[in-house]
mmCIF file of C-alpha atoms and ligand atoms in Angstrom:
data_model
loop_
_atom_site.group_PDB
_atom_site.id
_atom_site.type_symbol
_atom_site.label_atom_id
_atom_site.label_comp_id
_atom_site.label_asym_id
_atom_site.label_seq_id
_atom_site.Cartn_x
_atom_site.Cartn_y
_atom_site.Cartn_z
ATOM 1 C CA MET F 1 24.699 41.485 102.833
ATOM 2 C CA SER F 2 26.644 40.274 99.272
ATOM 3 C CA PRO F 3 24.855 38.278 97.078
ATOM 4 C CA GLY F 4 25.651 34.706 98.658
ATOM 5 C CA SER F 5 23.929 35.997 102.122
ATOM 6 C CA PRO F 6 20.773 33.713 103.028
ATOM 7 C CA ILE F 7 17.200 34.518 102.772
ATOM 8 C CA LEU F 8 15.049 33.953 105.492
ATOM 9 C CA VAL F 9 11.636 32.542 105.479
ATOM 10 C CA LEU F 10 9.961 32.583 108.620
ATOM 11 C CA ASP F 11 6.259 31.223 109.221
ATOM 12 C CA SER F 12 4.961 29.211 112.148
ATOM 13 C CA GLY F 13 5.560 25.823 111.266
ATOM 14 C CA LEU F 14 5.558 24.103 108.044
ATOM 15 C CA GLY F 15 3.213 25.940 105.799
ATOM 16 C CA GLY F 16 6.871 28.329 104.763
ATOM 17 C CA LEU F 17 7.782 25.176 103.498
ATOM 18 C CA THR F 18 5.987 25.515 100.107
ATOM 19 C CA VAL F 19 7.381 29.367 99.728
ATOM 20 C CA ALA F 20 10.210 27.885 100.343
ATOM 21 C CA LYS F 21 10.047 25.376 98.035
ATOM 22 C CA ALA F 22 8.547 27.732 95.480
ATOM 23 C CA ILE F 23 11.791 30.475 95.792
ATOM 24 C CA ARG F 24 14.573 27.473 95.894
ATOM 25 C CA GLU F 25 12.270 26.380 92.369
ATOM 26 C CA VAL F 26 13.196 30.294 91.251
ATOM 27 C CA LEU F 27 16.688 30.934 93.115
ATOM 28 C CA PRO F 28 18.394 27.301 92.444
ATOM 29 C CA HIS F 29 21.325 29.095 94.310
ATOM 30 C CA ASP F 30 20.070 31.002 97.816
ATOM 31 C CA ASP F 31 21.245 29.221 100.806
ATOM 32 C CA ILE F 32 17.664 29.073 102.854
ATOM 33 C CA LEU F 33 16.948 29.671 106.054
ATOM 34 C CA TYR F 34 13.881 28.782 107.448
ATOM 35 C CA PHE F 35 12.201 28.664 111.057
ATOM 36 C CA GLY F 36 9.111 27.331 112.127
ATOM 37 C CA ASP F 37 8.233 29.070 115.138
ATOM 38 C CA THR F 38 6.587 25.094 115.712
ATOM 39 C CA ALA F 39 6.324 25.695 119.752
ATOM 40 C CA ARG F 40 3.752 28.688 119.349
ATOM 41 C CA LEU F 41 1.519 27.740 116.375
ATOM 42 C CA PRO F 42 -1.630 27.939 115.131
ATOM 43 C CA TYR F 43 -0.763 31.886 114.935
ATOM 44 C CA GLY F 44 -4.117 32.201 113.031
ATOM 45 C CA SER F 45 -6.182 31.824 116.819
ATOM 46 C CA LYS F 46 -3.396 34.603 118.472
ATOM 47 C CA THR F 47 -3.555 38.679 118.609
ATOM 48 C CA ALA F 48 -1.997 41.037 116.089
ATOM 49 C CA ALA F 49 0.060 42.191 119.787
ATOM 50 C CA THR F 50 1.040 38.480 120.645
ATOM 51 C CA VAL F 51 2.135 37.751 116.598
ATOM 52 C CA THR F 52 4.002 40.846 116.272
ATOM 53 C CA THR F 53 6.457 39.390 118.769
ATOM 54 C CA PHE F 54 6.903 37.032 117.661
ATOM 55 C CA ILE F 55 7.957 37.497 114.248
ATOM 56 C CA ARG F 56 10.512 40.633 115.601
ATOM 57 C CA GLN F 57 12.115 37.601 118.102
ATOM 58 C CA ILE F 58 12.384 35.251 115.018
ATOM 59 C CA ILE F 59 14.090 38.479 113.372
ATOM 60 C CA SER F 60 16.711 38.955 116.129
ATOM 61 C CA TYR F 61 17.828 35.852 116.723
ATOM 62 C CA LEU F 62 18.113 35.312 112.817
ATOM 63 C CA ARG F 63 19.507 38.572 111.471
ATOM 64 C CA PRO F 64 23.233 37.729 112.911
ATOM 65 C CA HIS F 65 23.301 35.165 109.423
ATOM 66 C CA ASP F 66 23.248 38.713 107.618
ATOM 67 C CA PRO F 67 20.331 38.084 105.174
ATOM 68 C CA LYS F 68 19.491 39.433 101.969
ATOM 69 C CA HIS F 69 15.858 39.357 102.500
ATOM 70 C CA VAL F 70 13.114 38.024 104.908
ATOM 71 C CA VAL F 71 9.953 36.612 103.517
ATOM 72 C CA ILE F 72 6.882 36.742 106.316
ATOM 73 C CA ALA F 73 5.855 33.401 104.782
ATOM 74 C CA CYS F 74 2.859 33.388 106.290
ATOM 75 C CA ASN F 75 -0.737 34.817 105.347
ATOM 76 C CA THR F 76 -1.201 35.285 109.501
ATOM 77 C CA ALA F 77 1.727 37.590 110.544
ATOM 78 C CA THR F 78 1.951 38.606 107.234
ATOM 79 C CA ALA F 79 -1.301 40.154 107.879
ATOM 80 C CA LEU F 80 -0.818 41.507 111.825
ATOM 81 C CA ALA F 81 2.685 42.207 111.858
ATOM 82 C CA LEU F 82 4.203 43.313 107.979
ATOM 83 C CA PRO F 83 3.819 47.156 108.331
ATOM 84 C CA ALA F 84 5.391 47.100 112.100
ATOM 85 C CA ILE F 85 7.798 44.861 111.270
ATOM 86 C CA ARG F 86 9.019 46.557 108.134
ATOM 87 C CA SER F 87 9.108 49.399 111.068
ATOM 88 C CA GLU F 88 10.768 48.095 112.959
ATOM 89 C CA PHE F 89 13.863 46.713 110.907
ATOM 90 C CA PRO F 90 13.981 49.343 108.372
ATOM 91 C CA ASP F 91 17.426 48.117 107.427
ATOM 92 C CA LEU F 92 16.014 44.862 107.125
ATOM 93 C CA SER F 93 14.108 44.612 103.158
ATOM 94 C CA ILE F 94 11.052 42.063 103.725
ATOM 95 C CA SER F 95 7.963 40.644 102.114
ATOM 96 C CA GLY F 96 4.869 39.205 103.341
ATOM 97 C CA VAL F 97 2.407 36.463 101.115
ATOM 98 C CA ILE F 98 -0.935 38.726 101.088
ATOM 99 C CA GLU F 99 0.808 40.773 97.583
ATOM 100 C CA PRO F 100 1.830 38.069 95.718
ATOM 101 C CA GLY F 101 -1.468 35.969 96.482
ATOM 102 C CA ALA F 102 -4.276 38.517 95.835
ATOM 103 C CA LYS F 103 -2.041 39.915 92.398
ATOM 104 C CA ALA F 104 -2.697 36.243 91.156
ATOM 105 C CA ALA F 105 -6.120 36.114 92.108
ATOM 106 C CA VAL F 106 -6.612 38.688 90.386
ATOM 107 C CA ALA F 107 -4.545 37.709 87.092
ATOM 108 C CA ALA F 108 -6.527 34.020 87.852
ATOM 109 C CA ALA F 109 -10.185 36.610 87.562
ATOM 110 C CA GLY F 110 -9.428 37.440 83.929
ATOM 111 C CA ALA F 111 -11.789 40.022 81.990
ATOM 112 C CA LYS F 112 -14.861 38.746 84.110
ATOM 113 C CA GLU F 113 -16.586 41.950 84.979
ATOM 114 C CA VAL F 114 -17.503 40.955 88.466
ATOM 115 C CA PRO F 115 -15.239 38.215 89.550
ATOM 116 C CA THR F 116 -16.721 35.911 92.594
ATOM 117 C CA ILE F 117 -12.848 35.251 95.080
ATOM 118 C CA GLY F 118 -13.333 32.486 97.134
ATOM 119 C CA ILE F 119 -10.435 32.974 99.973
ATOM 120 C CA ILE F 120 -9.383 29.986 102.535
ATOM 121 C CA ALA F 121 -7.659 31.574 105.203
ATOM 122 C CA THR F 122 -6.861 32.038 109.145
ATOM 123 C CA GLU F 123 -9.167 33.397 111.325
ATOM 124 C CA ALA F 124 -7.269 36.292 111.991
ATOM 125 C CA THR F 125 -6.430 36.571 108.574
ATOM 126 C CA VAL F 126 -9.904 36.259 107.875
ATOM 127 C CA ARG F 127 -10.528 38.985 110.374
ATOM 128 C CA SER F 128 -7.720 41.747 108.960
ATOM 129 C CA LYS F 129 -9.064 42.091 105.959
ATOM 130 C CA ALA F 130 -6.451 42.877 104.289
ATOM 131 C CA TYR F 131 -6.928 40.082 101.153
ATOM 132 C CA GLU F 132 -10.197 42.202 100.963
ATOM 133 C CA ARG F 133 -8.013 46.156 101.086
ATOM 134 C CA ALA F 134 -5.546 43.615 98.735
ATOM 135 C CA ILE F 135 -7.527 42.896 96.379
ATOM 136 C CA HIS F 136 -10.163 45.729 95.936
ATOM 137 C CA ARG F 137 -7.097 47.909 95.479
ATOM 138 C CA ARG F 138 -6.457 45.963 92.480
ATOM 139 C CA ARG F 139 -10.318 45.239 91.314
ATOM 140 C CA HIS F 140 -12.866 47.286 92.967
ATOM 141 C CA HIS F 141 -15.633 44.776 91.233
ATOM 142 C CA ALA F 142 -14.863 41.547 91.983
ATOM 143 C CA ARG F 143 -17.116 39.825 95.166
ATOM 144 C CA LEU F 144 -15.017 38.689 97.577
ATOM 145 C CA LEU F 145 -15.966 35.695 100.219
ATOM 146 C CA LEU F 146 -14.013 35.089 103.054
ATOM 147 C CA ARG F 147 -13.319 31.705 105.233
ATOM 148 C CA PRO F 148 -12.502 31.313 107.947
ATOM 149 C CA THR F 149 -10.739 27.284 107.674
ATOM 150 C CA PRO F 150 -9.358 26.620 111.424
ATOM 151 C CA LEU F 151 -9.047 23.219 111.619
ATOM 152 C CA ILE F 152 -6.785 23.017 108.831
ATOM 153 C CA VAL F 153 -3.135 24.435 110.370
ATOM 154 C CA PRO F 154 -3.287 21.595 113.334
ATOM 155 C CA ILE F 155 -4.618 18.535 110.293
ATOM 156 C CA ILE F 156 -1.789 19.418 108.155
ATOM 157 C CA GLU F 157 0.815 19.330 111.397
ATOM 158 C CA GLU F 158 -0.185 16.238 112.140
ATOM 159 C CA GLY F 159 0.510 14.673 109.145
ATOM 160 C CA ARG F 160 -2.511 13.845 108.356
ATOM 161 C CA GLY F 161 -2.909 13.760 104.331
ATOM 162 C CA THR F 162 -4.814 13.624 101.624
ATOM 163 C CA ASP F 163 -6.244 10.316 101.422
ATOM 164 C CA ASP F 164 -7.291 11.021 105.353
ATOM 165 C CA PRO F 165 -11.441 11.107 105.700
ATOM 166 C CA LEU F 166 -10.917 13.206 108.456
ATOM 167 C CA VAL F 167 -9.112 16.222 105.629
ATOM 168 C CA LYS F 168 -11.743 15.644 104.016
ATOM 169 C CA LEU F 169 -14.744 15.959 105.419
ATOM 170 C CA ALA F 170 -12.793 19.229 107.147
ATOM 171 C CA LEU F 171 -12.417 20.143 103.245
ATOM 172 C CA ARG F 172 -15.628 19.875 102.282
ATOM 173 C CA GLN F 173 -17.634 21.112 104.917
ATOM 174 C CA TYR F 174 -15.492 24.190 104.345
ATOM 175 C CA LEU F 175 -16.016 24.418 100.962
ATOM 176 C CA GLU F 176 -19.090 23.710 99.608
ATOM 177 C CA PRO F 177 -20.490 27.048 101.079
ATOM 178 C CA LEU F 178 -18.541 28.430 98.484
ATOM 179 C CA ILE F 179 -19.341 25.884 95.504
ATOM 180 C CA GLU F 180 -22.884 27.210 96.336
ATOM 181 C CA ARG F 181 -21.908 30.415 95.520
ATOM 182 C CA LYS F 182 -19.899 30.054 92.734
ATOM 183 C CA ILE F 183 -16.929 31.175 93.358
ATOM 184 C CA ASP F 184 -14.454 31.856 89.950
ATOM 185 C CA VAL F 185 -11.169 31.956 91.706
ATOM 186 C CA LEU F 186 -10.145 30.530 95.394
ATOM 187 C CA VAL F 187 -7.342 31.617 97.039
ATOM 188 C CA LEU F 188 -5.341 29.180 99.222
ATOM 189 C CA GLY F 189 -4.785 32.288 101.977
ATOM 190 C CA CYS F 190 -2.709 30.106 104.451
ATOM 191 C CA THR F 191 0.980 28.327 103.212
ATOM 192 C CA HIS F 192 -0.260 25.232 105.166
ATOM 193 C CA TYR F 193 -2.931 24.369 102.714
ATOM 194 C CA PRO F 194 -1.085 24.081 98.962
ATOM 195 C CA ILE F 195 0.312 20.519 100.098
ATOM 196 C CA LEU F 196 -3.526 19.851 99.522
ATOM 197 C CA LYS F 197 -4.051 22.323 96.628
ATOM 198 C CA ASN F 198 -4.925 19.408 94.770
ATOM 199 C CA LEU F 199 -7.976 17.348 96.730
ATOM 200 C CA ILE F 200 -8.949 21.499 97.098
ATOM 201 C CA GLN F 201 -8.995 21.266 93.459
ATOM 202 C CA LYS F 202 -10.807 18.411 92.976
ATOM 203 C CA ILE F 203 -13.454 19.146 95.870
ATOM 204 C CA VAL F 204 -13.826 22.420 94.055
ATOM 205 C CA GLY F 205 -13.768 21.320 90.374
ATOM 206 C CA ALA F 206 -12.136 21.668 86.933
ATOM 207 C CA LYS F 207 -13.546 25.140 86.480
ATOM 208 C CA VAL F 208 -12.215 27.257 89.775
ATOM 209 C CA LYS F 209 -8.828 28.701 89.695
ATOM 210 C CA VAL F 210 -6.940 27.191 92.521
ATOM 211 C CA ILE F 211 -4.362 30.054 93.737
ATOM 212 C CA ASP F 212 -0.910 29.864 95.970
ATOM 213 C CA SER F 213 0.024 32.970 96.323
ATOM 214 C CA GLY F 214 4.486 30.769 97.131
ATOM 215 C CA GLN F 215 5.827 30.841 92.974
ATOM 216 C CA GLN F 216 4.216 34.303 93.058
ATOM 217 C CA CYS F 217 6.139 35.063 96.521
ATOM 218 C CA ALA F 218 9.509 34.197 95.191
ATOM 219 C CA GLU F 219 8.890 35.580 91.857
ATOM 220 C CA ASP F 220 8.307 38.717 93.881
ATOM 221 C CA VAL F 221 11.518 38.428 95.889
ATOM 222 C CA ALA F 222 13.720 37.171 93.075
ATOM 223 C CA ARG F 223 12.506 40.744 91.536
ATOM 224 C CA ARG F 224 13.716 42.817 94.580
ATOM 225 C CA LEU F 225 16.781 41.636 94.772
ATOM 226 C CA ARG F 226 17.485 41.504 90.801
ATOM 227 C CA SER F 227 17.424 45.176 91.567
ATOM 228 C CA ALA F 228 18.927 45.190 94.771
ATOM 229 C CA GLY F 229 21.889 43.678 92.882
ATOM 230 C CA LEU F 230 21.777 40.772 94.972
ATOM 231 C CA LEU F 231 20.583 37.592 92.864
ATOM 232 C CA ARG F 232 23.016 35.080 93.650
ATOM 233 C CA GLY F 233 25.026 33.708 90.442
ATOM 234 C CA ASP F 234 25.034 29.707 89.152
ATOM 235 C CA SER F 235 28.603 29.444 89.755
ATOM 236 C CA VAL F 236 28.742 28.001 93.972
ATOM 237 C CA GLY F 237 26.037 25.498 92.557
ATOM 238 C CA GLY F 238 22.587 24.438 94.993
ATOM 239 C CA GLY F 239 21.566 26.141 97.641
ATOM 240 C CA SER F 240 20.774 24.931 100.779
ATOM 241 C CA ILE F 241 18.577 24.687 103.292
ATOM 242 C CA ARG F 242 18.805 24.970 107.050
ATOM 243 C CA CYS F 243 15.477 24.477 109.503
ATOM 244 C CA PHE F 244 14.801 26.229 112.651
ATOM 245 C CA VAL F 245 11.999 25.049 115.538
ATOM 246 C CA THR F 246 11.103 25.647 118.961
ATOM 247 C CA ASP F 247 9.340 23.099 118.916
ATOM 248 C CA ASP F 248 12.023 19.827 118.409
ATOM 249 C CA SER F 249 9.263 17.029 117.491
ATOM 250 C CA PRO F 250 10.699 14.662 115.209
ATOM 251 C CA ARG F 251 7.817 14.697 113.358
ATOM 252 C CA PHE F 252 9.487 18.008 111.904
ATOM 253 C CA LYS F 253 12.131 17.035 109.822
ATOM 254 C CA VAL F 254 9.616 13.988 108.012
ATOM 255 C CA LEU F 255 7.049 16.082 107.338
ATOM 256 C CA ALA F 256 9.061 18.813 106.177
ATOM 257 C CA SER F 257 10.841 17.061 104.262
ATOM 258 C CA ARG F 258 6.943 15.302 102.041
ATOM 259 C CA PHE F 259 6.634 19.406 101.753
ATOM 260 C CA ILE F 260 10.007 20.660 100.215
ATOM 261 C CA GLY F 261 10.877 17.132 98.387
ATOM 262 C CA HIS F 262 13.398 16.339 98.730
ATOM 263 C CA GLU F 263 15.232 15.170 102.522
ATOM 264 C CA ILE F 264 16.351 17.850 105.070
ATOM 265 C CA ASP F 265 18.754 17.633 108.155
ATOM 266 C CA SER F 266 17.401 17.975 111.185
ATOM 267 C CA PRO F 267 15.871 20.949 112.450
ATOM 268 C CA LYS F 268 18.011 23.173 115.184
ATOM 269 C CA TRP F 269 16.330 23.915 118.418
ATOM 270 C CA VAL F 270 15.433 27.356 119.750
ATOM 271 C CA SER F 271 13.722 27.252 123.051
ATOM 272 C CA PRO F 272 11.402 30.100 123.241
ATOM 273 C CA ASP F 273 13.154 31.599 126.338
ATOM 274 C CA GLU F 274 16.083 31.849 123.746
ATOM 275 C CA LEU F 275 13.737 33.730 122.063
ATOM 276 C CA TYR F 276 12.538 35.895 123.855
ATOM 277 C CA ARG F 277 16.306 37.187 125.391
ATOM 278 C CA VAL F 278 17.349 37.875 122.121
ATOM 279 C CA ALA F 279 15.058 40.428 121.609
ATOM 280 C CA LEU F 280 14.532 42.205 125.576
ATOM 281 C CA PRO F 281 14.274 46.031 124.390
ATOM 282 C CA PRO F 282 17.897 47.697 125.503
ATOM 283 C CA GLN F 283 17.698 48.060 129.266
ATOM 284 C CA PRO F 284 19.311 50.901 131.356
ATOM 285 C CA ASP F 285 22.297 51.013 132.809
ATOM 286 C CA LEU F 286 21.347 51.295 135.986
ATOM 287 C CA ARG F 287 25.523 51.320 137.491
ATOM 288 C CA LYS F 288 25.263 54.365 136.172
ATOM 289 C CA ALA F 289 22.186 55.794 138.003
ATOM 290 C CA ILE F 290 22.822 55.001 141.296
HETATM 291 N N1 LIG N 301 1.108 29.609 107.547
HETATM 292 C C1 LIG N 301 0.401 30.729 108.195
HETATM 293 C C2 LIG N 301 -0.652 30.932 107.546
HETATM 294 O O1 LIG N 301 -0.626 31.293 105.927
HETATM 295 C C3 LIG N 301 -0.203 28.850 109.390
HETATM 296 C C4 LIG N 301 -1.394 30.419 111.296
HETATM 297 C C5 LIG N 301 -1.469 29.399 112.022
HETATM 298 O O2 LIG N 301 -0.677 29.166 112.330
HETATM 299 O O3 LIG N 301 -2.353 29.011 112.419
HETATM 300 O O4 LIG N 301 -1.588 31.528 108.060
#
């Protein structure tokens, strides 16, 4: 691997593009390979074993591109699969989004002795308690209020925007109990949610600091690459973004362009069958046994 090797960014669908966008802002000369596992989304209602299998398959599929870093740009997959995936791919540099999100939340809570931090996330992320661990390690006395918000991912993947009454209704329903309990900080604990950040900020009010881990995550990736001597210089011009998806819906290209902020090329379709094949454990050589 070299400074010119790509960065892999993975998610169940469009959400990780909010992280890819932040990475492009911090590292504009790097090439990004983005994988959206659109055929098997949502991850947020699945078990750790299933999500770990999916992430293993995606990394095995993209590994021939010789990535210099892998970002699991999905809170659910970070919460359920990151330690297992790191130990399965010991020679790859792999990071997630929960540690950067927790760090940003604690910084936003400031000096208040017992800050109240709300976290909205998928059911699997909430169940994993990964945010509790990551925040309490940094601020033992923070009061945490976690709320699963399972409707938001499908609503976003459907392409509904901030003007949509259904989006407003769902967000109000989910956020009202947190507002009543006077949160100081709200963590967007799913990489899909930052696309609705302005509306979320409007609903919770200006006093609540709304945290999207994308920026912190991108800075964390830059730090890792710098210390490994893998930063790409500016002599190469602007980096590219190439997308891979497991379900080739025409909607992906349109919505992905909206997430990234500019037109992207059509994504390459990868069938889930192919993913199962590339990640098969080594088969015994039966001929030798005969
Ligand atoms: N973007 C993923 C996350 O951060 C969405 C999970 C899902 O597919 O449910 O958790």
